[in-house]
Amino acid sequence: MKLDRTGFQRLFVALLMLPLLLTIMHQGEVEAAEQGTTAPQSTPLTDIVIAGQPLNNKTKSLLIDGKLMVPLKPLAEAVGASYHWDAKKKQVTLQKWAEPLVLKERLRKNKQQLTFEVVGKDVYVPLRDVSLELGYTLEKTNTQIQIQPPIHGKLKEQIYEGDLVAAREALIHIERRSVHPYIEEHRPNTELLSSVYMFPQGEALRYFTVNGDVLSLVEVKDGFPIVTYQGYVGAPFDKAFTMEYDPLELFLANKAKDQWGTYPKLNKPLIYEYTTGWGDSSTTFYGRVTIDKKEELLGTTGDPVSGLRADAKQIMKTFKLPWESRTDAQQAMG
């Protein structure tokens, strides 16, 4: 086959230019990756379910830099959060709990920072990061992403319908949330162990807890343990905090300082577990507070078990009185 002179020249020039073109294309890809300008990719995984309800959005989710991104508005509405997009400051703020969740413009120097993307007219946020920061859990299958509050599935059945022992044990280990700023706790010594858990007789879905010098009421709502009341039960805020106080007495007398929320009325005895001390020298007290606000100590971890009453042995073993039967298990699982 003959190749005319003009065609040969064109082919020769093209071969010479090919390495240069490849180099330019590679440099462009590197710069784009460094600047975080990877083109969004649509993803077939659009079945996102939040707390049992499909995510209501007409705009499909996108895969950006390996992260599944979803539109801000439908996600915020699904989790019950307010949101604000500040175009001047280039940041997105979501508010569900006391502390706002802030997402900022992508920066190469801080890859761990929560970021957002503007695609067309829509603001997209990372589904996984935002959900976890708000306290939700994620479960992925081949066709669906399930976003649930911390209390769901078998744990939900255990807490709402299980026995008091299992329900109480589970609840005191779940991270608590609050729509009101937490009161700052004070402790006289970094090694001090001091905590109080008090459950109304027959209940598990609400309890009181004392950490340091702050008492909180925790109630289960919408799948979250939520703090609905707090107050100081130690020394006043402007004075040195010491252990010379009785948190139960101050609380029962409604003498807590700087309270927020509604002081809870007590119409049932309280079953309590009170731990205090330093390091290995801590002691746990078990007992109950009667309706007329009298404290009845049933036993401590230092008592010889053989010499205790039957009800004391039971509460120390299970954090439940022998005659207790659950009264809040019939509440609707919401």
CSV table of C-alpha atoms in Angstrom, one decimal, residues 82-330:
chain,number,residue,atom,x,y,z
A,82,SER,CA,-33.2,22.1,60.5
A,83,TYR,CA,-30.6,23.2,58.0
A,84,HIS,CA,-29.0,26.4,56.6
A,85,TRP,CA,-26.9,26.8,53.5
A,86,ASP,CA,-24.7,29.9,53.8
A,87,ALA,CA,-23.4,30.7,50.3
A,88,LYS,CA,-21.1,33.5,51.5
A,89,LYS,CA,-19.4,31.6,54.2
A,90,LYS,CA,-19.5,28.4,52.0
A,91,GLN,CA,-20.8,26.2,54.8
A,92,VAL,CA,-23.8,24.1,55.6
A,93,THR,CA,-25.3,23.8,59.2
A,94,LEU,CA,-27.6,21.1,60.4
A,95,GLN,CA,-29.3,21.3,63.8
A,96,LYS,CA,-31.0,18.4,65.4
A,97,TRP,CA,-29.2,18.3,68.8
A,98,ALA,CA,-27.8,21.0,71.0
A,99,GLU,CA,-24.5,21.1,69.1
A,100,PRO,CA,-24.9,22.1,65.4
A,101,LEU,CA,-23.3,20.0,62.7
A,102,VAL,CA,-21.2,22.2,60.4
A,103,LEU,CA,-20.0,21.1,56.9
A,104,LYS,CA,-17.5,23.3,55.1
A,105,GLU,CA,-16.1,23.7,51.6
A,106,ARG,CA,-13.6,21.0,50.6
A,107,LEU,CA,-10.0,21.8,51.5
A,108,ARG,CA,-7.0,19.7,50.5
A,109,LYS,CA,-5.3,20.4,53.9
A,110,ASN,CA,-8.1,18.9,56.0
A,111,LYS,CA,-9.4,15.7,54.4
A,112,GLN,CA,-11.1,14.6,57.7
A,113,GLN,CA,-13.4,17.7,57.7
A,114,LEU,CA,-17.1,17.2,56.9
A,115,THR,CA,-17.7,18.7,53.4
A,116,PHE,CA,-20.5,19.3,51.0
A,117,GLU,CA,-20.8,19.6,47.3
A,118,VAL,CA,-22.8,21.9,45.1
A,119,VAL,CA,-24.1,20.2,42.0
A,120,GLY,CA,-26.2,22.3,39.7
A,121,LYS,CA,-28.7,24.0,42.0
A,122,ASP,CA,-28.6,21.4,44.7
A,123,VAL,CA,-26.4,21.1,47.8
A,124,TYR,CA,-25.2,17.5,48.5
A,125,VAL,CA,-23.9,16.1,51.8
A,126,PRO,CA,-22.2,12.8,52.6
A,127,LEU,CA,-24.9,10.4,53.7
A,128,ARG,CA,-22.7,8.2,56.0
A,129,ASP,CA,-20.8,11.0,57.7
A,130,VAL,CA,-23.9,13.1,58.5
A,131,SER,CA,-25.9,10.2,59.7
A,132,LEU,CA,-23.3,8.9,62.0
A,133,GLU,CA,-22.6,12.4,63.4
A,134,LEU,CA,-26.3,12.8,64.2
A,135,GLY,CA,-26.2,9.5,66.1
A,136,TYR,CA,-27.8,7.2,63.5
A,137,THR,CA,-26.6,3.7,62.4
A,138,LEU,CA,-26.1,2.5,58.9
A,139,GLU,CA,-26.8,-1.0,57.5
A,140,LYS,CA,-26.1,-1.8,53.8
A,141,THR,CA,-27.5,-4.6,51.7
A,142,ASN,CA,-27.2,-5.3,48.0
A,143,THR,CA,-30.1,-3.1,47.2
A,144,GLN,CA,-30.7,-0.8,50.1
A,145,ILE,CA,-29.1,1.5,52.8
A,146,GLN,CA,-31.0,1.4,56.1
A,147,ILE,CA,-30.4,4.5,58.4
A,148,GLN,CA,-31.8,3.9,61.9
A,149,PRO,CA,-31.8,5.6,65.3
A,150,PRO,CA,-29.6,3.7,67.8
A,151,ILE,CA,-32.6,1.9,69.3
A,152,HIS,CA,-34.0,-0.3,66.6
A,153,GLY,CA,-34.4,-3.9,65.6
A,154,LYS,CA,-33.8,-6.5,68.3
A,155,LEU,CA,-32.4,-3.8,70.7
A,156,LYS,CA,-35.6,-1.9,70.3
A,157,GLU,CA,-37.6,-5.0,71.3
A,158,GLN,CA,-35.3,-5.6,74.2
A,159,ILE,CA,-35.7,-2.1,75.5
A,160,TYR,CA,-39.4,-1.6,74.9
A,161,GLU,CA,-40.7,-5.1,75.6
A,162,GLY,CA,-37.9,-7.0,77.4
A,163,ASP,CA,-37.4,-7.5,81.1
A,164,LEU,CA,-36.3,-4.7,83.3
A,165,VAL,CA,-32.8,-6.1,83.9
A,166,ALA,CA,-31.9,-6.3,80.2
A,167,ALA,CA,-33.6,-3.0,79.3
A,168,ARG,CA,-31.9,-1.0,82.0
A,169,GLU,CA,-28.5,-2.5,81.3
A,170,ALA,CA,-28.8,-1.7,77.6
A,171,LEU,CA,-30.0,1.9,78.1
A,172,ILE,CA,-27.3,3.1,80.5
A,173,HIS,CA,-24.7,2.1,77.8
A,174,ILE,CA,-26.2,4.0,74.9
A,175,GLU,CA,-24.9,7.5,74.1
A,176,ARG,CA,-27.3,10.2,75.2
A,177,ARG,CA,-28.4,13.2,73.2
A,178,SER,CA,-30.0,16.6,74.1
A,179,VAL,CA,-31.6,19.5,72.2
A,180,HIS,CA,-30.4,21.8,75.1
A,181,PRO,CA,-26.7,22.5,75.8
A,182,TYR,CA,-25.4,20.2,78.4
A,183,ILE,CA,-24.5,21.7,81.8
A,184,GLU,CA,-20.7,21.4,82.4
A,185,GLU,CA,-19.7,18.7,84.9
A,186,HIS,CA,-17.2,19.3,87.7
A,187,ARG,CA,-15.1,16.7,89.4
A,188,PRO,CA,-12.7,17.3,92.3
A,189,ASN,CA,-10.3,14.6,91.2
A,190,THR,CA,-9.6,13.0,87.9
A,191,GLU,CA,-9.4,9.6,89.4
A,192,LEU,CA,-12.8,10.0,91.2
A,193,LEU,CA,-15.5,7.5,90.1
A,194,SER,CA,-18.9,8.9,90.9
A,195,SER,CA,-22.1,8.0,89.1
A,196,VAL,CA,-25.7,7.5,90.0
A,197,TYR,CA,-28.5,5.7,88.1
A,198,MET,CA,-32.0,5.8,89.3
A,199,PHE,CA,-35.0,4.1,87.6
A,200,PRO,CA,-38.6,4.6,88.7
A,201,GLN,CA,-40.0,1.3,90.0
A,202,GLY,CA,-41.3,-0.8,87.1
A,203,GLU,CA,-39.8,1.4,84.4
A,204,ALA,CA,-36.8,1.3,82.0
A,205,LEU,CA,-37.7,4.0,79.4
A,206,ARG,CA,-36.7,6.9,81.7
A,207,TYR,CA,-34.1,7.2,84.3
A,208,PHE,CA,-32.0,9.7,86.3
A,209,THR,CA,-28.3,9.8,86.3
A,210,VAL,CA,-25.7,11.9,88.2
A,211,ASN,CA,-22.2,12.4,86.8
A,212,GLY,CA,-19.9,14.7,88.8
A,213,ASP,CA,-22.2,17.4,90.1
A,214,VAL,CA,-24.8,17.3,87.3
A,215,LEU,CA,-28.1,15.3,87.5
A,216,SER,CA,-29.9,14.5,84.3
A,217,LEU,CA,-33.3,12.9,83.4
A,218,VAL,CA,-33.1,10.7,80.3
A,219,GLU,CA,-36.1,9.6,78.4
A,220,VAL,CA,-36.4,7.3,75.3
A,221,LYS,CA,-38.0,9.2,72.4
A,222,ASP,CA,-38.0,8.4,68.7
A,223,GLY,CA,-35.3,5.8,69.2
A,224,PHE,CA,-32.9,8.0,71.1
A,225,PRO,CA,-32.1,8.3,74.8
A,226,ILE,CA,-32.7,12.1,75.2
A,227,VAL,CA,-31.7,14.3,78.2
A,228,THR,CA,-34.9,16.3,79.0
A,229,TYR,CA,-33.8,17.9,82.4
A,230,GLN,CA,-30.5,18.8,84.1
A,231,GLY,CA,-29.4,20.6,87.2
A,232,TYR,CA,-26.4,21.1,89.5
A,233,VAL,CA,-26.5,18.9,92.7
A,234,GLY,CA,-23.1,19.9,93.9
A,235,ALA,CA,-21.4,23.1,95.0
A,236,PRO,CA,-22.5,26.3,93.3
A,237,PHE,CA,-20.9,26.9,89.9
A,238,ASP,CA,-18.7,29.8,91.2
A,239,LYS,CA,-17.3,27.8,94.1
A,240,ALA,CA,-14.8,24.9,94.4
A,241,PHE,CA,-16.6,21.5,93.9
A,242,THR,CA,-16.1,19.0,96.7
A,243,MET,CA,-17.7,15.6,97.5
A,244,GLU,CA,-19.3,17.0,100.6
A,245,TYR,CA,-22.8,16.9,99.3
A,246,ASP,CA,-25.6,14.4,98.8
A,247,PRO,CA,-26.9,14.5,95.2
A,248,LEU,CA,-30.0,12.5,96.0
A,249,GLU,CA,-31.0,14.7,98.8
A,250,LEU,CA,-30.5,17.9,96.8
A,251,PHE,CA,-32.4,16.5,93.9
A,252,LEU,CA,-35.3,15.1,95.9
A,253,ALA,CA,-35.6,18.5,97.7
A,254,ASN,CA,-35.7,20.2,94.3
A,255,LYS,CA,-32.6,22.3,95.3
A,256,ALA,CA,-30.6,21.7,92.2
A,257,LYS,CA,-29.0,24.8,90.8
A,258,ASP,CA,-29.2,26.3,87.2
A,259,GLN,CA,-31.9,23.8,86.2
A,260,TRP,CA,-33.2,23.6,82.6
A,261,GLY,CA,-36.2,21.5,81.6
A,262,THR,CA,-39.2,20.6,83.8
A,263,TYR,CA,-38.5,19.3,87.2
A,264,PRO,CA,-39.9,15.7,87.2
A,265,LYS,CA,-42.6,14.8,89.6
A,266,LEU,CA,-42.0,11.6,91.5
A,267,ASN,CA,-45.0,9.3,91.9
A,268,LYS,CA,-43.0,6.1,92.2
A,269,PRO,CA,-40.2,4.7,94.3
A,270,LEU,CA,-36.7,5.0,92.7
A,271,ILE,CA,-34.4,2.1,92.4
A,272,TYR,CA,-30.8,3.4,92.6
A,273,GLU,CA,-27.2,2.3,92.0
A,274,TYR,CA,-24.7,4.8,93.4
A,275,THR,CA,-20.9,4.3,92.8
A,276,THR,CA,-18.3,6.6,94.3
A,277,GLY,CA,-14.6,6.4,95.2
A,278,TRP,CA,-11.1,6.5,93.8
A,279,GLY,CA,-9.7,3.8,91.5
A,280,ASP,CA,-9.9,0.3,93.0
A,281,SER,CA,-11.3,1.8,96.2
A,282,SER,CA,-14.7,2.6,94.8
A,283,THR,CA,-17.9,1.4,96.4
A,284,THR,CA,-21.3,0.8,94.9
A,285,PHE,CA,-24.5,1.4,97.0
A,286,TYR,CA,-27.8,-0.2,96.1
A,287,GLY,CA,-31.2,0.9,97.4
A,288,ARG,CA,-34.4,2.7,96.8
A,289,VAL,CA,-36.0,6.1,97.5
A,290,THR,CA,-39.6,5.8,98.6
A,291,ILE,CA,-42.5,8.0,97.4
A,292,ASP,CA,-42.2,10.1,100.5
A,293,LYS,CA,-38.5,10.7,99.6
A,294,LYS,CA,-37.0,8.5,102.2
A,295,GLU,CA,-33.8,6.7,101.3
A,296,GLU,CA,-33.5,3.0,102.0
A,297,LEU,CA,-30.0,1.5,101.6
A,298,LEU,CA,-30.3,-2.2,100.8
A,299,GLY,CA,-26.6,-3.1,100.5
A,300,THR,CA,-23.1,-2.2,99.2
A,301,THR,CA,-20.5,-4.0,97.3
A,302,GLY,CA,-18.4,-4.3,100.5
A,303,ASP,CA,-21.1,-6.2,102.4
A,304,PRO,CA,-20.8,-9.9,102.8
A,305,VAL,CA,-23.5,-11.3,100.5
A,306,SER,CA,-24.3,-14.1,102.9
A,307,GLY,CA,-25.5,-11.6,105.5
A,308,LEU,CA,-27.8,-9.6,103.3
A,309,ARG,CA,-31.5,-9.7,102.9
A,310,ALA,CA,-33.0,-11.4,99.9
A,311,ASP,CA,-34.1,-8.2,98.3
A,312,ALA,CA,-30.6,-6.7,98.7
A,313,LYS,CA,-29.0,-9.7,97.1
A,314,GLN,CA,-31.4,-9.4,94.2
A,315,ILE,CA,-30.8,-5.8,93.5
A,316,MET,CA,-27.1,-6.1,93.8
A,317,LYS,CA,-27.1,-8.9,91.3
A,318,THR,CA,-29.6,-7.6,88.7
A,319,PHE,CA,-30.4,-3.9,89.6
A,320,LYS,CA,-34.0,-5.0,90.0
A,321,LEU,CA,-36.1,-5.6,93.1
A,322,PRO,CA,-37.6,-9.1,93.5
A,323,TRP,CA,-41.2,-7.7,93.5
A,324,GLU,CA,-40.7,-5.4,90.6
A,325,SER,CA,-42.8,-6.0,87.4
A,326,ARG,CA,-42.5,-3.9,84.4
A,327,THR,CA,-45.2,-1.2,83.9
A,328,ASP,CA,-43.9,0.7,80.8
A,329,ALA,CA,-43.6,-2.2,78.4
A,330,GLN,CA,-47.1,-1.7,77.1
